[in-house]
Structure formats: C-alpha cells, structure tokens
Coordinates of C-alpha atoms in Angstrom, one line a residue:
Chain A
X1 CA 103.6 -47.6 45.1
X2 CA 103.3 -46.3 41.4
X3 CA 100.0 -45.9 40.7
X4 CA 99.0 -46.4 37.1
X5 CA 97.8 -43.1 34.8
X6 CA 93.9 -43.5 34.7
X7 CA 93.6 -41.7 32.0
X8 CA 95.1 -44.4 30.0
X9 CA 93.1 -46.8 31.9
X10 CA 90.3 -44.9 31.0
X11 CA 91.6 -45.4 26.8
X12 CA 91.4 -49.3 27.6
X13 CA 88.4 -49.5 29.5
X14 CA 86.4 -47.1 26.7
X15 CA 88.0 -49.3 23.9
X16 CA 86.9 -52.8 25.5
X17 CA 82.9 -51.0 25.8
X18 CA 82.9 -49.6 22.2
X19 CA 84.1 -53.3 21.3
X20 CA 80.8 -54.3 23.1
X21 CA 78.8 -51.8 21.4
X22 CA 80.0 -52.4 18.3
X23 CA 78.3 -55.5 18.5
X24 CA 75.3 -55.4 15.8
X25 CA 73.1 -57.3 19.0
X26 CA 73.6 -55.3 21.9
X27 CA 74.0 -52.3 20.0
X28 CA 70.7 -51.2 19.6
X29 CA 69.6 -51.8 22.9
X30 CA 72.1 -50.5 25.3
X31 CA 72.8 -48.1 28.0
X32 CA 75.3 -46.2 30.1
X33 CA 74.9 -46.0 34.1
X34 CA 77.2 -44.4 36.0
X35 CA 77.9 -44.6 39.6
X36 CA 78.3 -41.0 41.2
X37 CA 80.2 -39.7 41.4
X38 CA 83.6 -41.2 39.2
X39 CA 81.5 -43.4 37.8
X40 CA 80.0 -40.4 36.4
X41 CA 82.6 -38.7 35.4
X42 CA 84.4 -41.7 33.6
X43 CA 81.0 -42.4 31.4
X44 CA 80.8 -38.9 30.4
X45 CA 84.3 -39.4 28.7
X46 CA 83.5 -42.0 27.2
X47 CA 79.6 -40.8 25.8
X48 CA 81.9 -37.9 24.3
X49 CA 84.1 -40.7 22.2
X50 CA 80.7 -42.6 20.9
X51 CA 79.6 -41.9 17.2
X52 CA 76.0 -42.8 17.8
X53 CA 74.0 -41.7 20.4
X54 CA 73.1 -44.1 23.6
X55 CA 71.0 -43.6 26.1
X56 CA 72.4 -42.9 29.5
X57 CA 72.2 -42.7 33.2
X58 CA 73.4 -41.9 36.4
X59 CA 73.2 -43.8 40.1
X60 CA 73.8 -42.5 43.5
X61 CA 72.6 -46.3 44.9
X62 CA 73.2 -44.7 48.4
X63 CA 69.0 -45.4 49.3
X64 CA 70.2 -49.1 48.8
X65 CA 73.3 -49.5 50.6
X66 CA 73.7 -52.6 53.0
X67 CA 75.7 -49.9 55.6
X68 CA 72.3 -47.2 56.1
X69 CA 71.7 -49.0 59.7
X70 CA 75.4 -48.4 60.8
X71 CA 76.5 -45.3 59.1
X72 CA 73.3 -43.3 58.3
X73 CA 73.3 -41.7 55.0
X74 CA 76.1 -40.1 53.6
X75 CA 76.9 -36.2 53.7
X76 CA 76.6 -35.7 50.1
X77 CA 74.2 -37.9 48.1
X78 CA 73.8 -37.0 44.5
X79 CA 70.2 -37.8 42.8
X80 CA 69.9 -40.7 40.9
X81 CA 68.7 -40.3 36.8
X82 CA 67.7 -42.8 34.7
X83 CA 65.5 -41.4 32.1
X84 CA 65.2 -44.1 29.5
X85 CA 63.7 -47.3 29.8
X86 CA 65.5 -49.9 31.3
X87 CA 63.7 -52.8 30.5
X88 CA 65.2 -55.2 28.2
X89 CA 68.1 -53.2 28.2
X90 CA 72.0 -54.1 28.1
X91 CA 73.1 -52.4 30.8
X92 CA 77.1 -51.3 31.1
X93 CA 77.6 -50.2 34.8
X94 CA 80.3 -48.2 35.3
X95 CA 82.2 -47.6 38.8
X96 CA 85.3 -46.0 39.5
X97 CA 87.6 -48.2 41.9
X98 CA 86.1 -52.3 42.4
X99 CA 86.1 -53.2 46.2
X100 CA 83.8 -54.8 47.9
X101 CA 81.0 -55.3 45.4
X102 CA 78.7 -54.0 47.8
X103 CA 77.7 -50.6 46.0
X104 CA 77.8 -52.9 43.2
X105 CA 75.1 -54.4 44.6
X106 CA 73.0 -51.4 45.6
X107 CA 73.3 -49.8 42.3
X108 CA 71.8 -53.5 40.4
X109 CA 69.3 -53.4 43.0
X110 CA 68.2 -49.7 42.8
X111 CA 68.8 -50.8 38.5
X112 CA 65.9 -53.1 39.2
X113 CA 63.3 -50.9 40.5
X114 CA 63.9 -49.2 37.2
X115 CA 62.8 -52.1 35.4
X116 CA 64.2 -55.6 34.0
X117 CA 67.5 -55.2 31.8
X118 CA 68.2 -57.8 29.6
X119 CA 72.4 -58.1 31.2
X120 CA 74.1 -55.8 33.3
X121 CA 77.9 -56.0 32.5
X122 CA 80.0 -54.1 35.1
X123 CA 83.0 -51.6 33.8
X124 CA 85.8 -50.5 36.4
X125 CA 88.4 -48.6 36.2
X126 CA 90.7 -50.6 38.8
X127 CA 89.8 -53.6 40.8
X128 CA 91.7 -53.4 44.2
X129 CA 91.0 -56.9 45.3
X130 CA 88.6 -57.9 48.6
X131 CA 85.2 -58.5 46.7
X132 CA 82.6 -59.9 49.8
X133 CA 80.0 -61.1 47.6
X134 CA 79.9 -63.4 44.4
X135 CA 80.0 -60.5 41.5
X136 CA 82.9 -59.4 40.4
X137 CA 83.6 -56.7 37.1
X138 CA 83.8 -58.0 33.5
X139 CA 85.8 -54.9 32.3
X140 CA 88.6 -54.0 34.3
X141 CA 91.5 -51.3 33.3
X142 CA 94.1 -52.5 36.2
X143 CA 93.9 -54.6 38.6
X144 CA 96.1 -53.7 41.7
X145 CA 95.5 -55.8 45.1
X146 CA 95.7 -53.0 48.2
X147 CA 95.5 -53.5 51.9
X148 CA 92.0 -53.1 53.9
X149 CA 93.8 -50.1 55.4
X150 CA 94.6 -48.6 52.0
X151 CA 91.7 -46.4 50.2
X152 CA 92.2 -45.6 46.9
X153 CA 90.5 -42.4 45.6
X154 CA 89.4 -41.0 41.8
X155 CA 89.7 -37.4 41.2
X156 CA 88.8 -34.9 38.7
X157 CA 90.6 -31.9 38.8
X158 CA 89.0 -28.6 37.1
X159 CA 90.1 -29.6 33.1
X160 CA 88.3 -32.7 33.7
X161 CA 91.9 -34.4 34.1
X162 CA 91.7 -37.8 35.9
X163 CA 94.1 -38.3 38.9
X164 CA 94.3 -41.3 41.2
X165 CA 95.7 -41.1 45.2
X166 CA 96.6 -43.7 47.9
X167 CA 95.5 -43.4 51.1
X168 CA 97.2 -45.4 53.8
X169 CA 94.9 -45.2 57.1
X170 CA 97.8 -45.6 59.9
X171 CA 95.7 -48.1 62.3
X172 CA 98.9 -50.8 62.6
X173 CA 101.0 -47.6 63.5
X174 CA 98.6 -46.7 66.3
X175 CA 98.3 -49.9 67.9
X176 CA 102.5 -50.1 67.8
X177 CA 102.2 -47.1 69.6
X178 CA 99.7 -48.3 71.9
X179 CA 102.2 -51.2 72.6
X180 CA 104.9 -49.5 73.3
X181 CA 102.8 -47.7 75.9
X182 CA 102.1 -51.0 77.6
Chain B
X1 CA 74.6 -24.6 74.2
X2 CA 72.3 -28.3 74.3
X3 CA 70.0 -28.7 71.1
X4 CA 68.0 -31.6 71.9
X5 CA 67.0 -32.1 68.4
X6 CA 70.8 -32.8 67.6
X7 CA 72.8 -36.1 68.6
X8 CA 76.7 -35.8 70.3
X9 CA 78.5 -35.8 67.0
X10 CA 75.9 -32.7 65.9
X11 CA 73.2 -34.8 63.9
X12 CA 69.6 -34.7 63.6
X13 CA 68.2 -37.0 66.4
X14 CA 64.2 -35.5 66.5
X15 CA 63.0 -33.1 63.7
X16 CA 61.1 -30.9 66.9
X17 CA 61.1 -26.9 65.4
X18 CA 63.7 -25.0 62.6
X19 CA 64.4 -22.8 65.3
X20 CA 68.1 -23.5 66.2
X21 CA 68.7 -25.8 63.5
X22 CA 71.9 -24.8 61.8
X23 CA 72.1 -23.8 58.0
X24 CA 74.0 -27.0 57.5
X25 CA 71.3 -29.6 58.9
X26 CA 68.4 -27.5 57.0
X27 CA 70.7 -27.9 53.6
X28 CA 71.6 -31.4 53.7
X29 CA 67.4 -32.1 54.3
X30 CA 66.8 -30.5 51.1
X31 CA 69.8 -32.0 49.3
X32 CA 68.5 -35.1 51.1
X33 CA 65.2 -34.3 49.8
X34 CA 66.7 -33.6 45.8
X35 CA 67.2 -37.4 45.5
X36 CA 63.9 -38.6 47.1
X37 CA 61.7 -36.1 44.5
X38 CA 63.3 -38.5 41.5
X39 CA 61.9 -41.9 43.7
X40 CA 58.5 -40.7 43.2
X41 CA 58.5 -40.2 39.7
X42 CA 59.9 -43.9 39.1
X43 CA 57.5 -46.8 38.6
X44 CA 58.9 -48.5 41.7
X45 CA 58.1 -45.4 43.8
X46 CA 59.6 -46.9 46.8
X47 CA 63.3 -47.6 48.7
X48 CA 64.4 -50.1 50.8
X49 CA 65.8 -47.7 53.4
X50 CA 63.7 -48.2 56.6
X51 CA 62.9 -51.7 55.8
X52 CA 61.7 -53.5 58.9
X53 CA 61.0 -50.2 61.0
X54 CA 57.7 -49.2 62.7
X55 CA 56.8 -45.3 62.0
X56 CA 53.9 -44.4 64.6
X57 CA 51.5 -41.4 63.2
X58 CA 49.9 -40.2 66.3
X59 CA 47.8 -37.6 65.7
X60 CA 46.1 -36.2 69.2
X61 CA 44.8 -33.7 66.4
X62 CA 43.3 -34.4 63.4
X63 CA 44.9 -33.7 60.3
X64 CA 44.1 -36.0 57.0
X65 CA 46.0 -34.7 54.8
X66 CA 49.5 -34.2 57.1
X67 CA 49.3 -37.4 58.0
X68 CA 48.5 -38.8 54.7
X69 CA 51.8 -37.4 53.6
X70 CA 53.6 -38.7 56.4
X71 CA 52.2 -42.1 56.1
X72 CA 53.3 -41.9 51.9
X73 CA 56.3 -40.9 52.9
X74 CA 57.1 -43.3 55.3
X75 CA 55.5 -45.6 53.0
X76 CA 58.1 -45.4 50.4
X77 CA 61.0 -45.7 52.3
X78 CA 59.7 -49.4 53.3
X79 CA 58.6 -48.7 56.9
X80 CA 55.5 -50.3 58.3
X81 CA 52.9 -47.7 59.6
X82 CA 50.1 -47.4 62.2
X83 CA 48.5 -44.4 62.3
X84 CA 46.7 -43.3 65.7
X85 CA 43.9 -40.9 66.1
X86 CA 44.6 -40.4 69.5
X87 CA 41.4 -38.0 69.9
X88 CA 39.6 -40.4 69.2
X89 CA 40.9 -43.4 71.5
X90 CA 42.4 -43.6 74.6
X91 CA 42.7 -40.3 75.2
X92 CA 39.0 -39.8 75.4
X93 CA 38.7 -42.7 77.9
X94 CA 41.6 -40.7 80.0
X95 CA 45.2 -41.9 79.2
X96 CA 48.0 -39.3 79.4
X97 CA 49.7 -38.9 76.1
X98 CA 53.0 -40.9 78.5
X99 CA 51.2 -43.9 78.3
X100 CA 50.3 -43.7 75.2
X101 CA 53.6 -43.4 74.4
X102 CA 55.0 -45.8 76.3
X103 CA 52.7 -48.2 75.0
X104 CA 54.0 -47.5 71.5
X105 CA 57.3 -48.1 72.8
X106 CA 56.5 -51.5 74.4
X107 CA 55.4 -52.4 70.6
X108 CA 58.6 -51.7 69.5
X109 CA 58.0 -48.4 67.4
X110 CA 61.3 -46.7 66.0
X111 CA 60.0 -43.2 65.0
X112 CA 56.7 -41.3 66.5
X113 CA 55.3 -38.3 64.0
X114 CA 53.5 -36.3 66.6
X115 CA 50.7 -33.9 66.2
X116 CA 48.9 -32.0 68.7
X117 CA 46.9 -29.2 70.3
X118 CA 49.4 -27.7 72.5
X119 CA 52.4 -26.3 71.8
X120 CA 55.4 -27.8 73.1
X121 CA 53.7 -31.7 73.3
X122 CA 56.8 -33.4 70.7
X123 CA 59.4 -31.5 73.1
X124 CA 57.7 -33.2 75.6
X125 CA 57.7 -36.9 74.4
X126 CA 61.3 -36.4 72.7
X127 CA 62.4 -36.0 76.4
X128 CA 60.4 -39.3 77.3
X129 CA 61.5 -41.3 74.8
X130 CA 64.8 -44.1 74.6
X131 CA 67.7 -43.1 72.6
X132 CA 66.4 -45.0 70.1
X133 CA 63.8 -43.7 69.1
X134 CA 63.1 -40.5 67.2
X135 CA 60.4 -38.1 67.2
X136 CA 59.3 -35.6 64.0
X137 CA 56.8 -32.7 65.3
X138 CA 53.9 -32.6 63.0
X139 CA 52.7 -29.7 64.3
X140 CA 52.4 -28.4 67.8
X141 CA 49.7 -25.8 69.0
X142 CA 51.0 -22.3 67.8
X143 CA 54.5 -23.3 67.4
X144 CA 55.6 -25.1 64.9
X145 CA 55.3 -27.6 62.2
X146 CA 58.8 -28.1 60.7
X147 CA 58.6 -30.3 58.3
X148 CA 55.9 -27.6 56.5
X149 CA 58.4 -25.0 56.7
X150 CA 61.0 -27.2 55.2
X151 CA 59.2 -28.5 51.8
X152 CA 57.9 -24.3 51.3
X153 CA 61.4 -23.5 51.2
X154 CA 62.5 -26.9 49.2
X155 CA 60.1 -25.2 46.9
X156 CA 61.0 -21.7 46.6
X157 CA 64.9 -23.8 46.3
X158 CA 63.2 -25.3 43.1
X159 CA 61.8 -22.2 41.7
X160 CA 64.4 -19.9 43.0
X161 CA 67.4 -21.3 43.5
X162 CA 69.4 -18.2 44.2
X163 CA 68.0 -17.5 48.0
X164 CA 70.6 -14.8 49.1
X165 CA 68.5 -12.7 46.3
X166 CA 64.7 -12.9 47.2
X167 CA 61.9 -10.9 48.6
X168 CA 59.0 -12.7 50.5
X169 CA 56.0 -12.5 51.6
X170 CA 53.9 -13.9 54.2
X171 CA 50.3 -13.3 54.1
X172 CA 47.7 -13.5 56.4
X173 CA 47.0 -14.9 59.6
X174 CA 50.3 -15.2 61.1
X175 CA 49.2 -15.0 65.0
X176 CA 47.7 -18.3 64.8
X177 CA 49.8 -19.9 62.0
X178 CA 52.7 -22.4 63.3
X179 CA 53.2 -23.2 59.8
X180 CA 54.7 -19.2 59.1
X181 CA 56.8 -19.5 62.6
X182 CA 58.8 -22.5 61.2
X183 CA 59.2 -20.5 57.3
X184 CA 60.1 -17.6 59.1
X185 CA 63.1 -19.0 60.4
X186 CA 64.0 -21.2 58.0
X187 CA 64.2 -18.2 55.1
X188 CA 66.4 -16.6 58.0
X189 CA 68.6 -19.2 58.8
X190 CA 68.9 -20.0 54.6
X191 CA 70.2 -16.4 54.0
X192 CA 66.8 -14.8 52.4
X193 CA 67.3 -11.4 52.6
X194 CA 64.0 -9.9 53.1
X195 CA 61.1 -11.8 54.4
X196 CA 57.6 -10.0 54.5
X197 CA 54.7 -10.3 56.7
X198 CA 50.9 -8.9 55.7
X199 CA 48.4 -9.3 58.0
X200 CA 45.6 -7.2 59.9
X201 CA 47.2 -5.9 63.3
X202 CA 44.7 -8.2 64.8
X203 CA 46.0 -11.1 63.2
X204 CA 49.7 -10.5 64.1
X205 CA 51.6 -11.5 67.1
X206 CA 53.0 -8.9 69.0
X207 CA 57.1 -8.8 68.5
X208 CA 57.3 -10.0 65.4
X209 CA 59.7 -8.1 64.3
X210 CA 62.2 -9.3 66.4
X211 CA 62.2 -12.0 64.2
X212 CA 63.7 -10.2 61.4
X213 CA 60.9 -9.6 59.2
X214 CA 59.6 -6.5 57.7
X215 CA 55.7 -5.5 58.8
X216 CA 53.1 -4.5 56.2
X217 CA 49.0 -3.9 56.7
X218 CA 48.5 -2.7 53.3
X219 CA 48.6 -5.8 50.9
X220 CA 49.2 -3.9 47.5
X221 CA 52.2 -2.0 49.8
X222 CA 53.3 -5.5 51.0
X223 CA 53.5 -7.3 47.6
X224 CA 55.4 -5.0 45.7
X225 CA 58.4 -6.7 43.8
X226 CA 58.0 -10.0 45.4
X227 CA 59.5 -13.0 44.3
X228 CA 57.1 -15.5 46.3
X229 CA 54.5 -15.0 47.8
X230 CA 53.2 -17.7 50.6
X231 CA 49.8 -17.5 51.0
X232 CA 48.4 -18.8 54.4
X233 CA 45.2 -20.0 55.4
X234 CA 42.5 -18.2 57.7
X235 CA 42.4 -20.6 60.8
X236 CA 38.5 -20.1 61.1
X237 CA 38.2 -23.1 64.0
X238 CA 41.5 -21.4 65.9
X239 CA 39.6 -18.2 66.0
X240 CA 37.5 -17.4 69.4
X241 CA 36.3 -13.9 69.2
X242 CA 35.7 -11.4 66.2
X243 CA 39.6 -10.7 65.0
X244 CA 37.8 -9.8 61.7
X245 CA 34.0 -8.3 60.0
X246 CA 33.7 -11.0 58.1
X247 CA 35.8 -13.4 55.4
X248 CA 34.2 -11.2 52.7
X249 CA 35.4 -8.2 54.2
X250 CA 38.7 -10.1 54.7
X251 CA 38.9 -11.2 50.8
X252 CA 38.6 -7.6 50.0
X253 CA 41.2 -6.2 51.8
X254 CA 43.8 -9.6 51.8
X255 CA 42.7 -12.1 49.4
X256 CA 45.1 -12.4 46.9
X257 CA 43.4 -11.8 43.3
X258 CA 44.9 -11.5 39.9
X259 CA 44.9 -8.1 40.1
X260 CA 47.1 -7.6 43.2
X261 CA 49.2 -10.1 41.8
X262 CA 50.2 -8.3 39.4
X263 CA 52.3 -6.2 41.3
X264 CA 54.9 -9.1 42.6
X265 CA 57.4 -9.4 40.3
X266 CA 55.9 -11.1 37.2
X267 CA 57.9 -14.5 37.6
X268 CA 56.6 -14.4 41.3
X269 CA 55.3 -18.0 42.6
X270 CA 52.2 -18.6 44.7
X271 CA 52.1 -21.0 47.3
X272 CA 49.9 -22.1 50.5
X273 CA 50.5 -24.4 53.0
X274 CA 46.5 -25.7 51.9
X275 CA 43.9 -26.4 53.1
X276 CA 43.0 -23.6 50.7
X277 CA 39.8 -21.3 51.7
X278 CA 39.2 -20.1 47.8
X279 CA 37.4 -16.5 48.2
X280 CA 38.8 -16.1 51.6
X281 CA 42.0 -15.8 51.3
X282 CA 43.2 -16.7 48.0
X283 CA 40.7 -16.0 44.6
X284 CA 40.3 -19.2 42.5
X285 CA 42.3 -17.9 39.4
X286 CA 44.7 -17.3 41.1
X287 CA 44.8 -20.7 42.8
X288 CA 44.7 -22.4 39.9
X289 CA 46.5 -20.0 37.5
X290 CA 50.2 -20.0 36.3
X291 CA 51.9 -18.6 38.8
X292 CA 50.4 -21.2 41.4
X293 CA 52.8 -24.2 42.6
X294 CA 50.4 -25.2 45.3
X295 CA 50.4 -28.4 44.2
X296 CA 53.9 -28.9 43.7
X297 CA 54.6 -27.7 47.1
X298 CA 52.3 -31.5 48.0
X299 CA 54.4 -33.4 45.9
X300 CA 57.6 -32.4 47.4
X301 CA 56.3 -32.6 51.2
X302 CA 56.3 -36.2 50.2
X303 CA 60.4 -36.1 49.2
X304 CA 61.1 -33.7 51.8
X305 CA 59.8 -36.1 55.0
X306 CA 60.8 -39.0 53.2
X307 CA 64.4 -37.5 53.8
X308 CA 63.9 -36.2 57.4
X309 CA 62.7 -40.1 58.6
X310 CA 65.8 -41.4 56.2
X311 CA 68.3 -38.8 57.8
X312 CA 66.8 -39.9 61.5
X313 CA 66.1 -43.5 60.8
X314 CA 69.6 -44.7 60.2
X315 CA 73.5 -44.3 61.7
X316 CA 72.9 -46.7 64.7
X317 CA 73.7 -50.8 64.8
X318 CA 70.5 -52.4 65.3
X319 CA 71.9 -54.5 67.3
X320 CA 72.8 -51.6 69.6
X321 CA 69.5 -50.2 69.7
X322 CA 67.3 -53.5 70.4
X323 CA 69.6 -53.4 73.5
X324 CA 68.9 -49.9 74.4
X325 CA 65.1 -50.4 73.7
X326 CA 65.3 -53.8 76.4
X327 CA 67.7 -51.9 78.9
X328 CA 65.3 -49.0 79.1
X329 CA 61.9 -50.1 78.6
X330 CA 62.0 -53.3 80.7
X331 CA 62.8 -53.4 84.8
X332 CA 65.3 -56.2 84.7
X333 CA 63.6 -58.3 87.5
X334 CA 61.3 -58.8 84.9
X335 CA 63.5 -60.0 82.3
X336 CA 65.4 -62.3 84.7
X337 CA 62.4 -63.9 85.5
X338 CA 61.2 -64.8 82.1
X339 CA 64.6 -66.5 81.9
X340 CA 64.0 -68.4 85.2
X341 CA 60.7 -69.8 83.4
X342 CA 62.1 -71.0 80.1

C-alpha cells in the first residue's frame, strides 16, 4: 500500500489549527496537548510555525487507560505536563494515528482532572478507521481504513523528519498454517 | 535461578527486598515513579488506576509515618484501604500472622503492605498467598525495607542524575538499619561507583564489605568529596546493651554539623530516611539548611510506592483473578453446596 508523506499531512493538519486559532474567539484562550509520544512530536512542529505564543502541554494518559487490568502498564511511560490552566480553555488535542478512540478517551479524562476546558477539539494525523466509542477526530490529515491486523506506526528519525510504516501482524497466515497441519 | 518476587514473563509480582532485583525492574520503578511525582502536584492529586482494589496495610509493627505514606499512596491511585495494627489486635489475643492473612484474603484484599518485627515475615506471607494477590515488604526486622531504598535513590536520580559518577556515603548505624541494606544494593545494582559506610565498629555488621562498599570510622575521612550523603537514624529502641557512651558522645564524633559538611563536595545533598534524632545524629542547621532534601525525599516516597502498587496491581484479567481467588481460597464442597441451597 502507498502510504501518504506525513510531513505533508502534517502542512494540512497545522494549516486547518492555525485557521482555528486565527479565530479572534478561541484565540485567546487556547492550548496545545499533545499525546506522547507523536502526538508530541507533531505539536512541537506546529508551536515552531505559530507567530504568537500559546500555551502548551503534553499527555502520556497511560494512568487512565481502559487496558491497565489486562496489560499492566506500559514499558515506557513518559510524564504527563500540563503547566497552564486548563480551565475554560479551548483545548486542541493532538494524536498521531486515530484508532480506537480509546487513548482518546484516557487523555480527555486525564484532561479533566486538570480542570474544565471550555471544547476539546481533537487533531490527527491519519484516521485508520475502527473507532469503539462515539468520539471521533475533527481534524484529520488522511484518512486510510486498515485491517485489525495492520498497525500503523509514526516515527521521528534524528532530523526530526516524519516517517510512517505498516505493520502487517501475520495471524491469518498462522492459522492457514495451522490448517494445513490438520 | 527462581526470584519469587518476579512473575514467569520476568515481572514484578511482590516488591519483597532490592536484593536480586535486576537493573531493569529498579529503572522502570523510578521511570514509573517520574510520572506519578507530576500527579501530586495537580489539583486532582489522584488516578483512576486501581479503582475498585482493596490495599491491606498491616502493620505487626508500628510505623505512622510508613504507613501514612503507603496509605497516600495507595490513596491516589483510587484503591480503597484498611489499615491494621496487627500489634494491637488479634495478634495480642494469639492469631498467627496465617490467619490473619487468610482472613484478609477471605475479604477479598488484592495487595498486602507488610511490616514487621522479624526479618523474613513478607517472604513468608508472599509464599502463602494466591496468585493474585501481591505483597510489598514495608520493612522486615533487620533486612529490608525496599521501597525506602527505592525513593533515596529516586532522589539522588533527581539531584544527580549521572549515577555512574557519584561517591556516597552512609552514615551511622548500619548494623541495625534495614533501610541502608536495601540503598546498599540498589546504588550497586544502579552502577554507583563508590558507596561509603561510616559508622563506629560497634555499630557495623560484620562482612560488610562483601557488599561492595568501602569502610570508614573516621567521619571527616569518610565524607571527603562526597556527592550525597544519607544520613541514618540511631535506632535507640533496637539497641539492647551499651554499643555507645552516650548520644552526646555520639554527636561528637558522627553527627553531621555544618562544619564537617563542608568537606563533601559543596553541591553535596543531605538526606535521612527520618525519623530525624536532631543533635544525635544530624545538627539542626544542617537539617534544615540548603543542602538538606529530607523533605523531598517524603514527597517522592509518595510517587515512588504509588508506582510499585501500579506496576504490581495491573497485567491480569479480573476476571481471571476472581476465579483464582474462589479456586484457591474456597474448598469446593463448600461452594457446591451454596449452589444446592439457592
């Protein structure tokens, strides 16, 4: 499959939120979050295109996670920092790939212990289709529907340079093998 | 070779002693512990992470302020608490600490902080309990009290984050100190390169070498260039016999006053596990003065057990371990005939 260049998603998704900002209303009072850790990286690049200064913040949202009872916590968490205000704030959320809306979910929720924003609008850079829950992201740079066995990743390489890879986890293979056993 | 602290897949199961805990469990509990010291500075100091679990404080030994921290800590990440001064209780009318236990377990308790007299008692009730259930030493006799060991070196991280390039010192009375045994091997086992003890040959178990530290009786000798310096606390009630002339005599020649401070290194940090004795052990000023991060050292105990019971409290269905808790707890017979009645 030909996977888009993010970086040029990254040019559509950073012109649709400086649209928003430019908007006298919401101007004044909003904010960055990213989700770690390419949600991160994508608001960083898009805090270095801003004119004006905005306040900021980053969420791991892994202490919120629906999956702690199954899966434990994950190998490498990354602290959460949210050092403005949040209340009354207009909140643009930004994630890397759009799945399931589940971390979605644990980063509003983690949001709200923060405070009461005024809107949280979520930013992606791809939604791959398969959302479980009713939320679903207002800016989108592509959207590309992938199998459950597929897993798209987000990568930064050491110039800062986006790159995006497809995974393909071979579980139909394996069980064709297993049939052919039997 | 069998760790029983670790699960099958190599993953903290109980929190018993830092001895034999590999460098990689020790770092992710502090880079565990990193994200929990940012909860408590929010104004919602608290995470949904052990929401519906039971964390049992029993303390056969008292200890207000450990288990205050415990109970914070376990607090914050949602879980209900009951606290048990076992001394006090059924102990005294003459349960064994088993039945205690098992009573605890028949309640439905998913993590047991343990603190006792005798070393070797969490070991002991670790073995006891159902898969299910986990078990954090709070402190065990002589031996150890890992969770101690773990926020002094989450604080030197904080202070001095390069560890591969730090002197140490330990001061004071190390023979009855479990709190030293567990920093002693956790500076080890983190790559410090030269850990100190200073203490009176009275108050020094015999061996301790072997553990890789360097051996000073002269405190001006023993402080020279050090980066920290962890103070710890003369255990007046743990002492039966005369180790020492007197805690005057003893502030002399091992309280730490401004003056021997001096000769650490000048960004050198004070710490102590507390209780402090001031003039015993430790002079006031010094306590109190710049270098001190005593009370830091409090604040991130909190952080660092909130992410030993989050490392231990989750990875298992809970549908999976309400099964194991019946299967185990329960003879059968008994279960069968509860169904018979309905």
């Amino acid at each position: 499959m030909q996977l888009p260049n993010p970086e040029s998603l990254l040019s559509d998704i950073s012109a649709k939120i400086l649209t928003q900002l430019a908007n006298p209303d919401l101007a004044e009072s909003s904010a960055l979050v990213g989700i770690h850790s390419g949600g991160v990286w994508l608001m960083q690049r898009i805090l270095s295109q801003l004119k004006t200064e905005i306040p900021y913040g980053t969420l791991d949202a892994a202490l919120y996670r629906d999956d702690y009872a199954q899966r434990g916590l994950k190998a490498e968490m990354q602290p959460s920092n949210i050092a403005f205000n949040v209340q009354d704030k207009h909140i643009i959320l930004i994630d890397d790939i759009f799945y399931t809306g589940r971390t979605t979910r644990a980063a509003m929720n983690e949001l709200f212990d923060y405070g009461r924003p005024a809107s949280i609008t979520l930013a992606v850079l791809i939604n791959r289709g398969g959302s479980q829950l009713p939320i679903a992201p207002q800016i989108v740079g592509a959207e590309i529907l992938l199998k459950p066995n597929e897993s798209l990743q987000l990568s930064q390489d050491t110039k800062g340079k986006l790159h995006l890879s497809l995974e393909t986890d071979d579980v139909s293979a394996t069980d064709d093998l297993k049939a052919s056993h039997v | 070779m069998y760790n029983p602290q670790l699960d099958a897949d190599g993953n903290l199961k109980h929190l018993l002693t830092i001895e034999g805990l590999p460098k990689r469990i020790l770092n992710q509990i502090l880079d565990t512990a990193e994200t929990f010291v940012g909860v408590a500075e929010r104004d919602i100091k608290k995470v949904p992470l052990l929401r519906g679990k039971t964390v049992c404080n029993i303390f056969f030994e008292n200890s207000t302020r450990t288990r205050t921290t415990f109970e914070i800590a376990a607090k914050r990440l949602s879980a209900d608490v009951i606290n048990l001064n076992v001394g006090t209780s059924s102990q005294s009318k003459g349960e064994t600490i088993l039945d205690t236990v098992d009573n605890l377990i028949a309640m439905h308790a998913d993590m047991f902080v343990v603190r006792h007299a005798q070393s070797g008692a969490a070991h002991f009730i670790a073995q006891h309990v159902p898969d299910n259930i986990s078990v954090i030493n709070a402190g065990d006799g002589r031996h150890a009290h890992p969770t101690q060991g773990l926020l002094d070196v989450f604080t030197i991280r904080r202070y001095k984050p390069d560890m591969h390039n730090l002197r140490v010192a330990l001061v004071g009375d190390v023979l009855h100190s479990r709190v030293a045994r567990s920093e002693i091997h956790a500076l080890t086992t983190l790559g410090v390169p030269e850990v100190r003890v200073i203490a009176p040959k009275t108050l020094l178990p015999t061996g301790i070498e072997k553990m890789g530290v360097q051996v000073f009786h002269d405190l001006k000798a023993g402080l020279k260039d050090v980066d920290v310096i962890m103070m710890l606390r003369l255990q007046n009630e743990r002492m039966n016999g005369a180790m020492l002339p007197s805690a005057q005599e003893y502030f002399k020649t091992f309280g730490l006053t401004q003056e021997k401070l001096k000769l650490a290194k000048p960004d050198a940090i004070v710490m102590h596990p507390g209780p402090m004795n001031r003039g015993v052990e430790i002079d006031s000023s010094v306590a109190d003065g710049s270098q001190s991060v005593i009370l830091p050292q409090v604040t991130y105990g909190i952080a660092v057990r909130m992410a030993v019971m989050a490392l231990l409290g989750g990875g298992q269905s809970a549908g999976t371990a309400a099964g194991g808790l019946l299967g185990s707890g329960f003879p059968s017979s008994l279960q069968s005939s509860a169904g018979g009645t309905a």
